[in-house]
XYZ file of C-alpha atoms in Angstrom:
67
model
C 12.362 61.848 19.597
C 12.178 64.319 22.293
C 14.968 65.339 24.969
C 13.736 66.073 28.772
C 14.693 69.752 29.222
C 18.107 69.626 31.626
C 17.515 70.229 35.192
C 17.577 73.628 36.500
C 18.952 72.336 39.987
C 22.084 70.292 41.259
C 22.344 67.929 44.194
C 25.622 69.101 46.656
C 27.352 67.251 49.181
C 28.332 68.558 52.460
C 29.993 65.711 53.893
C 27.071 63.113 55.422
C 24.418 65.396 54.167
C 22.964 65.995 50.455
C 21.277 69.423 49.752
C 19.471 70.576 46.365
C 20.102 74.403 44.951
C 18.626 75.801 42.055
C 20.119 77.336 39.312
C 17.972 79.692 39.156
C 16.833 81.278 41.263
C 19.475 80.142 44.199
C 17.133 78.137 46.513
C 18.020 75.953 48.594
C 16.717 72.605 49.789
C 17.653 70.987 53.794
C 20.077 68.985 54.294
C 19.215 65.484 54.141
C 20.695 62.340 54.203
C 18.492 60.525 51.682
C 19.397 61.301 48.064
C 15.912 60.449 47.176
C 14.205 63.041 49.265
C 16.276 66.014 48.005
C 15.808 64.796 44.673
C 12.374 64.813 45.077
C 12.234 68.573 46.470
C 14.753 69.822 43.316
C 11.797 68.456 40.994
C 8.873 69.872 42.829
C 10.737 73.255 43.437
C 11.583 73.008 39.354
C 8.208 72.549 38.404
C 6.977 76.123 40.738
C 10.236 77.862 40.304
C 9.461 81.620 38.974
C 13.120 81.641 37.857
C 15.472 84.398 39.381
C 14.355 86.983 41.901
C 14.179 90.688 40.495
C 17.353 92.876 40.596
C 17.553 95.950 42.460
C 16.063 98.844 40.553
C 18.384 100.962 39.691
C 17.726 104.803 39.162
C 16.315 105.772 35.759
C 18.432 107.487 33.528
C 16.877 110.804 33.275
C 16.598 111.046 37.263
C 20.212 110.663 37.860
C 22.121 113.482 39.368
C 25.117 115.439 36.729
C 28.026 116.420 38.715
């Protein structure tokens, strides 16, 4: 028996319009009014979704400044 991973994005209401957003990485999908269509761009965006975008680089340790 094997279990569908879950999906990485939800569906959002914003009053007569539906949008998608992903989990991960925090894109976003237009607002539509057709479930289907929204749906349809969460799954594709799932499928090429490089997960979360890099974090700032912070300083190394050995280059910060001692006070």
């Amino acid at each position: 028996m094997s279990t569908s991973p879950a999906p990485t994005w939800t569906m959002i209401d914003k009053g007569s319009f539906v949008l998608g957003r992903c989990e991960v990485c925090g894109w976003t999908s237009p607002a539509r009014r057709a479930y289907a269509t929204v749906e349809r761009e969460g799954i594709k965006h799932a499928e090429v979704c490089a997960g979360s975008p890099d974090p700032v680089a912070a300083p190394d340790a050995g280059e910060a400044s001692s006070a």
